[in-house]
Amino acid sequence: MTNLIAHGFRSTFCRRALLIALILPGRAMADTWQLQVGAQNGDMAHQALAFLPNEIWVHAGDSITWTFPSGEIHTVTFLKPGQLRPSRFAGCPGATLDFSIFDNTACVNSGILQNLPAISSPPTYTVIFPVTGNFKLVCLAHPNMTATIHVLELSTPLPHDQAFYDRQADRESADLLSDAMASAHNHSGSHEVTAGVGHILGNGGGTQTASVMRFMDATKVIHVGETVEWTSAEAVTSHTITFGPEPDLLSQIPPSGNVTVDADGARHAIISSPSEAVHSGFITEAPQDRIGLPQAPVGVTRFRVTFTQPGAYQYKCVLHDELGMAGQIIVLP
Ligand SMILES: [Cu+2]
């Protein structure tokens, strides 16, 4: 990581220095701070959905470079005051250029970034802060993933240096990943699968989430006529339970047409062939209500499938299969 960050710093230094000189001609040197977006363990099951660290004090004219080392997607997004939160697909609208200037009058958005194995080095995104103020940073892919950037006058001493933030990033990352690891055990019965676990943690800068991007005890062996139930224990992130061909991006959120709703609100499908397409749609907790905003409808956290024929039925979460979130139901006669 250190080498990658150092490389990114060198390759972007000239351009940044030029921009800073244009913004603040009287200032000899502005700083570029290095922060991280997200962290994960080796098999990508445990994810820190977090800005690391999620609070920093900088001077006007400084810039911050965020590095994205995780397989899970994230954005670095500064909305303008009063702007309604857009979807991650809509963005500001769209993404703004690397080295965008955020002065609290227009939205700045990295767009969706992630570190896939095929990419040689993690992507980065840099924002320049020419004016003083306290600014909220959000990830459009994850509710409850927030940070605060304090931009101070040049004459005001800064409370911390880069080494402090490096230690903060390491500590917060370790805490979140160990929280995820501790909750990644199955509490379910023989016909029950836990579809992801998430814990929201708060601190002075905002909130972060420790998430397990796995179906726990993902393989079940059952008999014809029996039903398996998936339950999400994730605090904010959506998952899907998807059999057969994957729906396209725009039709991922609603369930497929062969899914019905049980009396208790759980979605339910009947499958009669391993090649049959069944898609739960997004399985998500209801978001926390806020004073003055319309209340959210009740969440959909459970999905049930009844199997009528023997066979091996593969399923996955279409949002997190790249992280290894998949499983199998073996149906015996
Ligand atoms: Cu998922």
mmCIF file of C-alpha atoms and ligand atoms in Angstrom:
data_model
loop_
_atom_site.group_PDB
_atom_site.id
_atom_site.type_symbol
_atom_site.label_atom_id
_atom_site.label_comp_id
_atom_site.label_asym_id
_atom_site.label_seq_id
_atom_site.Cartn_x
_atom_site.Cartn_y
_atom_site.Cartn_z
ATOM 1 C CA MET A 1 0.000 0.000 0.000
ATOM 2 C CA THR A 2 2.754 2.434 0.918
ATOM 3 C CA ASN A 3 4.467 1.940 -2.419
ATOM 4 C CA LEU A 4 1.242 2.344 -4.332
ATOM 5 C CA ILE A 5 0.392 5.532 -2.511
ATOM 6 C CA ALA A 6 3.885 6.874 -3.024
ATOM 7 C CA HIS A 7 3.640 6.101 -6.732
ATOM 8 C CA GLY A 8 0.272 7.841 -6.976
ATOM 9 C CA PHE A 9 1.674 10.842 -5.147
ATOM 10 C CA ARG A 10 4.647 11.247 -7.473
ATOM 11 C CA SER A 11 2.639 10.805 -10.660
ATOM 12 C CA THR A 12 0.067 13.386 -9.659
ATOM 13 C CA PHE A 13 2.331 15.837 -7.894
ATOM 14 C CA CYS A 14 3.068 18.169 -10.830
ATOM 15 C CA ARG A 15 -0.538 18.542 -11.855
ATOM 16 C CA ARG A 16 -1.644 19.171 -8.291
ATOM 17 C CA ALA A 17 1.087 21.711 -7.667
ATOM 18 C CA LEU A 18 0.039 23.618 -10.776
ATOM 19 C CA LEU A 19 -3.616 23.641 -9.719
ATOM 20 C CA ILE A 20 -2.782 24.803 -6.203
ATOM 21 C CA ALA A 21 -0.591 27.579 -7.596
ATOM 22 C CA LEU A 22 -3.519 28.746 -9.723
ATOM 23 C CA ILE A 23 -5.934 28.670 -6.789
ATOM 24 C CA LEU A 24 -3.703 30.224 -4.148
ATOM 25 C CA PRO A 25 -0.937 32.154 -5.946
ATOM 26 C CA GLY A 26 0.429 33.571 -2.715
ATOM 27 C CA ARG A 27 1.042 30.158 -1.173
ATOM 28 C CA ALA A 28 4.322 28.374 -1.690
ATOM 29 C CA MET A 29 3.271 24.846 -0.797
ATOM 30 C CA ALA A 30 0.003 23.055 -0.181
ATOM 31 C CA ASP A 31 -0.232 19.577 1.240
ATOM 32 C CA THR A 32 -1.727 16.475 -0.270
ATOM 33 C CA TRP A 33 -3.187 14.132 2.342
ATOM 34 C CA GLN A 34 -3.508 10.407 1.770
ATOM 35 C CA LEU A 35 -6.626 8.570 2.958
ATOM 36 C CA GLN A 36 -8.258 5.240 2.157
ATOM 37 C CA VAL A 37 -11.755 4.156 1.103
ATOM 38 C CA GLY A 38 -12.758 0.719 2.359
ATOM 39 C CA ALA A 39 -10.666 -2.223 3.578
ATOM 40 C CA GLN A 40 -11.037 -5.984 3.291
ATOM 41 C CA ASN A 41 -9.494 -9.260 4.382
ATOM 42 C CA GLY A 42 -7.743 -11.686 2.037
ATOM 43 C CA ASP A 43 -10.786 -13.540 0.710
ATOM 44 C CA MET A 44 -12.871 -10.310 0.554
ATOM 45 C CA ALA A 45 -15.561 -11.764 2.872
ATOM 46 C CA HIS A 46 -14.993 -9.121 5.551
ATOM 47 C CA GLN A 47 -15.423 -5.553 4.382
ATOM 48 C CA ALA A 48 -14.939 -2.248 6.162
ATOM 49 C CA LEU A 49 -17.453 0.053 4.464
ATOM 50 C CA ALA A 50 -15.688 3.151 5.698
ATOM 51 C CA PHE A 51 -13.602 6.190 4.968
ATOM 52 C CA LEU A 52 -10.331 5.459 6.748
ATOM 53 C CA PRO A 53 -10.023 7.538 8.763
ATOM 54 C CA ASN A 54 -13.340 9.374 8.477
ATOM 55 C CA GLU A 55 -12.299 12.725 9.966
ATOM 56 C CA ILE A 56 -9.430 14.992 8.967
ATOM 57 C CA TRP A 57 -8.313 18.602 9.511
ATOM 58 C CA VAL A 58 -6.568 20.295 6.566
ATOM 59 C CA HIS A 59 -5.693 23.801 5.367
ATOM 60 C CA ALA A 60 -7.500 25.709 2.620
ATOM 61 C CA GLY A 61 -5.717 24.880 -0.630
ATOM 62 C CA ASP A 62 -4.777 21.374 0.469
ATOM 63 C CA SER A 63 -5.951 18.340 -1.420
ATOM 64 C CA ILE A 64 -6.859 14.824 -0.316
ATOM 65 C CA THR A 65 -6.135 11.696 -2.339
ATOM 66 C CA TRP A 66 -8.323 8.686 -1.542
ATOM 67 C CA THR A 67 -7.079 5.210 -2.501
ATOM 68 C CA PHE A 68 -9.648 2.437 -3.132
ATOM 69 C CA PRO A 69 -8.050 -0.935 -2.204
ATOM 70 C CA SER A 70 -11.283 -2.995 -1.854
ATOM 71 C CA GLY A 71 -13.113 -5.292 -4.258
ATOM 72 C CA GLU A 72 -16.352 -3.771 -2.956
ATOM 73 C CA ILE A 73 -17.474 -0.632 -4.809
ATOM 74 C CA HIS A 74 -17.370 2.822 -3.210
ATOM 75 C CA THR A 75 -17.613 6.497 -4.165
ATOM 76 C CA VAL A 76 -16.081 9.693 -2.771
ATOM 77 C CA THR A 77 -18.945 12.168 -3.016
ATOM 78 C CA PHE A 78 -19.441 15.716 -1.721
ATOM 79 C CA LEU A 79 -23.024 16.827 -2.370
ATOM 80 C CA LYS A 80 -23.814 20.548 -2.471
ATOM 81 C CA PRO A 81 -25.866 21.934 0.450
ATOM 82 C CA GLY A 82 -29.516 20.812 0.266
ATOM 83 C CA GLN A 83 -28.943 18.443 -2.643
ATOM 84 C CA LEU A 84 -31.128 15.312 -2.542
ATOM 85 C CA ARG A 85 -29.040 12.163 -2.284
ATOM 86 C CA PRO A 86 -28.815 10.616 -5.782
ATOM 87 C CA SER A 87 -28.348 6.922 -6.581
ATOM 88 C CA ARG A 88 -24.839 5.683 -7.213
ATOM 89 C CA PHE A 89 -25.790 5.282 -10.883
ATOM 90 C CA ALA A 90 -27.085 8.874 -11.177
ATOM 91 C CA GLY A 91 -24.185 10.554 -9.336
ATOM 92 C CA CYS A 92 -23.876 14.359 -9.269
ATOM 93 C CA PRO A 93 -25.244 13.699 -12.029
ATOM 94 C CA GLY A 94 -22.337 11.670 -13.360
ATOM 95 C CA ALA A 95 -18.805 11.727 -12.032
ATOM 96 C CA THR A 96 -16.538 14.775 -11.860
ATOM 97 C CA LEU A 97 -12.912 14.736 -12.987
ATOM 98 C CA ASP A 98 -10.050 13.547 -10.829
ATOM 99 C CA PHE A 99 -8.564 16.630 -9.063
ATOM 100 C CA SER A 100 -11.987 18.258 -8.845
ATOM 101 C CA ILE A 101 -12.294 21.375 -6.696
ATOM 102 C CA PHE A 102 -14.909 21.238 -3.930
ATOM 103 C CA ASP A 103 -15.933 24.692 -2.668
ATOM 104 C CA ASN A 104 -19.423 23.754 -1.363
ATOM 105 C CA THR A 105 -21.216 25.211 -4.418
ATOM 106 C CA ALA A 106 -21.278 22.174 -6.721
ATOM 107 C CA CYS A 107 -21.304 18.410 -6.242
ATOM 108 C CA VAL A 108 -18.048 16.481 -6.595
ATOM 109 C CA ASN A 109 -18.220 12.732 -7.232
ATOM 110 C CA SER A 110 -15.554 10.135 -8.014
ATOM 111 C CA GLY A 111 -18.080 7.763 -9.570
ATOM 112 C CA ILE A 112 -17.979 4.070 -8.628
ATOM 113 C CA LEU A 113 -14.433 2.838 -7.950
ATOM 114 C CA GLN A 114 -13.180 -0.575 -6.813
ATOM 115 C CA ASN A 115 -9.963 -2.582 -6.871
ATOM 116 C CA LEU A 116 -10.580 -5.675 -8.969
ATOM 117 C CA PRO A 117 -7.858 -8.331 -9.245
ATOM 118 C CA ALA A 118 -7.473 -7.559 -12.961
ATOM 119 C CA ILE A 119 -6.398 -3.991 -12.142
ATOM 120 C CA SER A 120 -2.692 -3.664 -11.365
ATOM 121 C CA SER A 121 -2.996 -0.947 -8.728
ATOM 122 C CA PRO A 122 -5.924 0.430 -6.697
ATOM 123 C CA PRO A 123 -7.692 3.437 -8.215
ATOM 124 C CA THR A 124 -7.341 6.845 -6.564
ATOM 125 C CA TYR A 125 -9.381 10.053 -6.558
ATOM 126 C CA THR A 126 -8.184 13.490 -5.495
ATOM 127 C CA VAL A 127 -10.239 16.492 -4.363
ATOM 128 C CA ILE A 128 -8.881 20.030 -3.800
ATOM 129 C CA PHE A 129 -10.375 22.180 -0.996
ATOM 130 C CA PRO A 130 -9.788 25.902 -1.658
ATOM 131 C CA VAL A 131 -12.273 27.327 0.896
ATOM 132 C CA THR A 132 -12.652 26.903 4.649
ATOM 133 C CA GLY A 133 -15.588 25.007 6.133
ATOM 134 C CA ASN A 134 -16.726 21.662 7.510
ATOM 135 C CA PHE A 135 -17.838 19.304 4.782
ATOM 136 C CA LYS A 136 -19.624 15.964 4.839
ATOM 137 C CA LEU A 137 -18.288 13.184 2.654
ATOM 138 C CA VAL A 138 -20.558 10.289 1.658
ATOM 139 C CA CYS A 139 -20.360 7.061 -0.345
ATOM 140 C CA LEU A 140 -23.283 6.787 -2.758
ATOM 141 C CA ALA A 141 -23.007 2.973 -2.716
ATOM 142 C CA HIS A 142 -23.389 2.637 1.070
ATOM 143 C CA PRO A 143 -25.750 4.502 3.414
ATOM 144 C CA ASN A 144 -24.151 5.193 6.803
ATOM 145 C CA MET A 145 -20.689 5.545 5.265
ATOM 146 C CA THR A 146 -19.790 9.133 6.056
ATOM 147 C CA ALA A 147 -16.827 11.332 6.940
ATOM 148 C CA THR A 148 -16.133 14.945 7.876
ATOM 149 C CA ILE A 149 -13.466 17.171 6.313
ATOM 150 C CA HIS A 150 -12.501 20.257 8.337
ATOM 151 C CA VAL A 151 -10.845 22.895 6.114
ATOM 152 C CA LEU A 152 -9.133 25.557 8.234
ATOM 153 C CA GLU A 153 -7.449 28.922 7.591
ATOM 154 C CA LEU A 154 -3.747 28.716 6.782
ATOM 155 C CA SER A 155 -2.960 30.553 10.024
ATOM 156 C CA THR A 156 -4.638 27.880 12.148
ATOM 157 C CA PRO A 157 -2.326 25.071 13.284
ATOM 158 C CA LEU A 158 -3.474 21.589 12.264
ATOM 159 C CA PRO A 159 -4.000 19.087 15.102
ATOM 160 C CA HIS A 160 -2.544 16.027 13.350
ATOM 161 C CA ASP A 161 -0.003 14.973 10.727
ATOM 162 C CA GLN A 162 -0.137 12.305 8.012
ATOM 163 C CA ALA A 163 1.425 9.682 10.284
ATOM 164 C CA PHE A 164 -1.470 10.163 12.739
ATOM 165 C CA TYR A 165 -4.023 9.562 9.979
ATOM 166 C CA ASP A 166 -2.107 6.504 8.751
ATOM 167 C CA ARG A 167 -2.327 5.034 12.266
ATOM 168 C CA GLN A 168 -6.029 5.972 12.489
ATOM 169 C CA ALA A 169 -6.702 4.244 9.166
ATOM 170 C CA ASP A 170 -4.897 1.106 10.326
ATOM 171 C CA ARG A 171 -6.695 1.043 13.679
ATOM 172 C CA GLU A 172 -10.192 1.734 12.308
ATOM 173 C CA SER A 173 -9.654 -0.813 9.536
ATOM 174 C CA ALA A 174 -8.468 -3.476 12.020
ATOM 175 C CA ASP A 175 -11.392 -2.762 14.379
ATOM 176 C CA LEU A 176 -13.997 -2.991 11.601
ATOM 177 C CA LEU A 177 -12.543 -6.141 10.044
ATOM 178 C CA SER A 178 -12.251 -7.894 13.403
ATOM 179 C CA ASP A 179 -15.863 -6.915 14.176
ATOM 180 C CA ALA A 180 -16.918 -8.444 10.852
ATOM 181 C CA MET A 181 -14.859 -11.574 11.523
ATOM 182 C CA ALA A 182 -16.415 -11.999 14.976
ATOM 183 C CA SER A 183 -19.939 -11.870 13.526
ATOM 184 C CA ALA A 184 -19.253 -14.184 10.577
ATOM 185 C CA HIS A 185 -20.556 -17.338 12.174
ATOM 186 C CA ASN A 186 -23.852 -18.950 11.416
ATOM 187 C CA HIS A 187 -26.735 -18.720 13.873
ATOM 188 C CA SER A 188 -29.162 -20.477 11.579
ATOM 189 C CA GLY A 189 -30.898 -23.839 11.468
ATOM 190 C CA SER A 190 -30.727 -26.614 8.892
ATOM 191 C CA HIS A 191 -32.972 -24.808 6.408
ATOM 192 C CA GLU A 192 -31.873 -21.240 7.165
ATOM 193 C CA VAL A 193 -29.102 -19.154 5.642
ATOM 194 C CA THR A 194 -27.873 -15.818 6.983
ATOM 195 C CA ALA A 195 -27.427 -13.515 3.981
ATOM 196 C CA GLY A 196 -24.781 -11.068 5.145
ATOM 197 C CA VAL A 197 -24.161 -9.389 8.498
ATOM 198 C CA GLY A 198 -23.494 -5.697 9.096
ATOM 199 C CA HIS A 199 -22.772 -3.517 12.116
ATOM 200 C CA ILE A 200 -22.848 0.282 12.001
ATOM 201 C CA LEU A 201 -20.256 1.987 14.215
ATOM 202 C CA GLY A 202 -20.221 5.662 15.008
ATOM 203 C CA ASN A 203 -17.373 8.040 15.842
ATOM 204 C CA GLY A 204 -16.604 11.767 15.730
ATOM 205 C CA GLY A 205 -16.349 11.823 11.952
ATOM 206 C CA GLY A 206 -19.538 9.943 11.080
ATOM 207 C CA THR A 207 -20.448 6.297 10.708
ATOM 208 C CA GLN A 208 -18.738 3.198 9.329
ATOM 209 C CA THR A 209 -20.014 -0.335 8.737
ATOM 210 C CA ALA A 210 -18.354 -3.699 9.370
ATOM 211 C CA SER A 211 -19.870 -6.141 6.888
ATOM 212 C CA VAL A 212 -19.672 -9.841 6.131
ATOM 213 C CA MET A 213 -20.270 -10.276 2.403
ATOM 214 C CA ARG A 214 -21.137 -13.966 2.571
ATOM 215 C CA PHE A 215 -24.028 -16.402 2.774
ATOM 216 C CA MET A 216 -23.213 -18.135 6.040
ATOM 217 C CA ASP A 217 -23.494 -21.910 5.974
ATOM 218 C CA ALA A 218 -24.249 -21.357 2.281
ATOM 219 C CA THR A 219 -24.651 -25.006 1.241
ATOM 220 C CA LYS A 220 -27.764 -26.847 2.408
ATOM 221 C CA VAL A 221 -28.874 -30.420 1.764
ATOM 222 C CA ILE A 222 -32.671 -30.756 1.822
ATOM 223 C CA HIS A 223 -35.446 -32.916 0.351
ATOM 224 C CA VAL A 224 -38.006 -32.284 -2.388
ATOM 225 C CA GLY A 225 -40.908 -30.183 -1.139
ATOM 226 C CA GLU A 226 -38.865 -28.416 1.533
ATOM 227 C CA THR A 227 -38.230 -24.693 1.849
ATOM 228 C CA VAL A 228 -35.010 -22.780 2.557
ATOM 229 C CA GLU A 229 -35.150 -19.310 4.120
ATOM 230 C CA TRP A 230 -32.523 -16.596 3.676
ATOM 231 C CA THR A 231 -32.435 -13.764 6.234
ATOM 232 C CA SER A 232 -30.349 -10.621 5.956
ATOM 233 C CA ALA A 233 -28.596 -9.442 9.109
ATOM 234 C CA GLU A 234 -26.980 -6.590 7.197
ATOM 235 C CA ALA A 235 -27.609 -3.122 8.627
ATOM 236 C CA VAL A 236 -27.570 -1.060 5.433
ATOM 237 C CA THR A 237 -26.245 -2.909 2.406
ATOM 238 C CA SER A 238 -28.589 -4.786 0.059
ATOM 239 C CA HIS A 239 -28.089 -8.374 -1.051
ATOM 240 C CA THR A 240 -29.903 -10.634 -3.499
ATOM 241 C CA ILE A 241 -30.540 -14.387 -3.691
ATOM 242 C CA THR A 242 -30.424 -15.168 -7.394
ATOM 243 C CA PHE A 243 -30.772 -18.554 -9.157
ATOM 244 C CA GLY A 244 -30.118 -19.011 -12.865
ATOM 245 C CA PRO A 245 -29.248 -16.232 -15.330
ATOM 246 C CA GLU A 246 -28.392 -12.887 -13.752
ATOM 247 C CA PRO A 247 -30.893 -10.048 -14.410
ATOM 248 C CA ASP A 248 -29.488 -6.963 -16.087
ATOM 249 C CA LEU A 249 -28.375 -4.010 -13.962
ATOM 250 C CA LEU A 250 -31.591 -2.003 -14.276
ATOM 251 C CA SER A 251 -33.893 -4.893 -13.313
ATOM 252 C CA GLN A 252 -31.869 -6.062 -10.279
ATOM 253 C CA ILE A 253 -33.790 -4.128 -7.636
ATOM 254 C CA PRO A 254 -37.305 -5.686 -8.037
ATOM 255 C CA PRO A 255 -37.871 -9.453 -7.701
ATOM 256 C CA SER A 256 -38.459 -11.635 -10.764
ATOM 257 C CA GLY A 257 -42.064 -12.197 -11.831
ATOM 258 C CA ASN A 258 -42.230 -15.672 -10.281
ATOM 259 C CA VAL A 259 -41.708 -14.318 -6.734
ATOM 260 C CA THR A 260 -44.748 -13.891 -4.450
ATOM 261 C CA VAL A 261 -45.106 -12.336 -0.995
ATOM 262 C CA ASP A 262 -45.986 -14.391 2.089
ATOM 263 C CA ALA A 263 -48.383 -13.110 4.763
ATOM 264 C CA ASP A 264 -45.454 -11.984 6.940
ATOM 265 C CA GLY A 265 -43.934 -9.902 4.130
ATOM 266 C CA ALA A 266 -41.169 -12.357 3.187
ATOM 267 C CA ARG A 267 -40.691 -12.961 -0.531
ATOM 268 C CA HIS A 268 -41.176 -16.542 -1.718
ATOM 269 C CA ALA A 269 -40.527 -18.505 -4.914
ATOM 270 C CA ILE A 270 -41.077 -22.097 -6.016
ATOM 271 C CA ILE A 271 -38.278 -23.603 -8.141
ATOM 272 C CA SER A 272 -38.671 -26.746 -10.216
ATOM 273 C CA SER A 273 -35.399 -26.810 -12.189
ATOM 274 C CA PRO A 274 -31.760 -25.787 -11.543
ATOM 275 C CA SER A 275 -31.842 -23.770 -14.779
ATOM 276 C CA GLU A 276 -34.885 -21.755 -13.713
ATOM 277 C CA ALA A 277 -34.312 -18.012 -13.173
ATOM 278 C CA VAL A 278 -35.434 -16.804 -9.735
ATOM 279 C CA HIS A 279 -34.318 -13.428 -8.374
ATOM 280 C CA SER A 280 -35.223 -12.181 -4.888
ATOM 281 C CA GLY A 281 -34.721 -8.523 -5.794
ATOM 282 C CA PHE A 282 -32.889 -6.368 -3.247
ATOM 283 C CA ILE A 283 -33.152 -7.723 0.304
ATOM 284 C CA THR A 284 -32.641 -4.699 2.564
ATOM 285 C CA GLU A 285 -33.445 -3.445 6.040
ATOM 286 C CA ALA A 286 -35.654 -0.327 6.098
ATOM 287 C CA PRO A 287 -33.442 2.764 6.478
ATOM 288 C CA GLN A 288 -33.591 4.645 9.772
ATOM 289 C CA ASP A 289 -36.266 7.352 9.659
ATOM 290 C CA ARG A 290 -35.216 10.972 10.110
ATOM 291 C CA ILE A 291 -37.229 13.876 11.551
ATOM 292 C CA GLY A 292 -38.883 15.881 8.782
ATOM 293 C CA LEU A 293 -38.407 13.266 6.073
ATOM 294 C CA PRO A 294 -41.073 10.832 4.817
ATOM 295 C CA GLN A 295 -40.930 7.533 6.707
ATOM 296 C CA ALA A 296 -39.513 4.573 4.819
ATOM 297 C CA PRO A 297 -41.676 1.502 4.149
ATOM 298 C CA VAL A 298 -40.975 -1.687 6.106
ATOM 299 C CA GLY A 299 -37.870 -3.519 4.909
ATOM 300 C CA VAL A 300 -37.739 -6.858 3.112
ATOM 301 C CA THR A 301 -35.215 -9.000 4.965
ATOM 302 C CA ARG A 302 -36.337 -12.565 4.196
ATOM 303 C CA PHE A 303 -36.544 -14.698 1.056
ATOM 304 C CA ARG A 304 -37.880 -18.261 0.869
ATOM 305 C CA VAL A 305 -37.545 -20.838 -1.869
ATOM 306 C CA THR A 306 -39.457 -24.109 -2.055
ATOM 307 C CA PHE A 307 -37.795 -26.805 -4.201
ATOM 308 C CA THR A 308 -40.079 -29.265 -6.060
ATOM 309 C CA GLN A 309 -37.475 -31.308 -7.978
ATOM 310 C CA PRO A 310 -34.165 -32.941 -7.017
ATOM 311 C CA GLY A 311 -30.938 -31.363 -8.219
ATOM 312 C CA ALA A 312 -28.038 -29.042 -7.398
ATOM 313 C CA TYR A 313 -29.191 -25.412 -7.356
ATOM 314 C CA GLN A 314 -26.485 -22.700 -7.519
ATOM 315 C CA TYR A 315 -27.280 -19.236 -6.212
ATOM 316 C CA LYS A 316 -25.450 -15.964 -5.682
ATOM 317 C CA CYS A 317 -25.823 -12.336 -4.654
ATOM 318 C CA VAL A 318 -25.617 -10.358 -7.902
ATOM 319 C CA LEU A 319 -24.232 -7.364 -5.997
ATOM 320 C CA HIS A 320 -21.408 -9.245 -4.253
ATOM 321 C CA ASP A 321 -20.634 -12.374 -6.284
ATOM 322 C CA GLU A 322 -17.307 -10.782 -7.263
ATOM 323 C CA LEU A 323 -16.421 -10.912 -3.550
ATOM 324 C CA GLY A 324 -17.357 -14.609 -3.363
ATOM 325 C CA MET A 325 -20.962 -14.325 -2.109
ATOM 326 C CA ALA A 326 -22.553 -17.508 -3.486
ATOM 327 C CA GLY A 327 -23.903 -20.881 -2.368
ATOM 328 C CA GLN A 328 -25.647 -24.084 -3.324
ATOM 329 C CA ILE A 329 -28.791 -26.014 -2.347
ATOM 330 C CA ILE A 330 -28.673 -29.790 -2.866
ATOM 331 C CA VAL A 331 -32.189 -31.169 -3.184
ATOM 332 C CA LEU A 332 -32.522 -34.922 -2.606
ATOM 333 C CA PRO A 333 -35.592 -36.936 -3.730
HETATM 334 CU CU CU B 1 -24.596 -9.134 -1.516
#
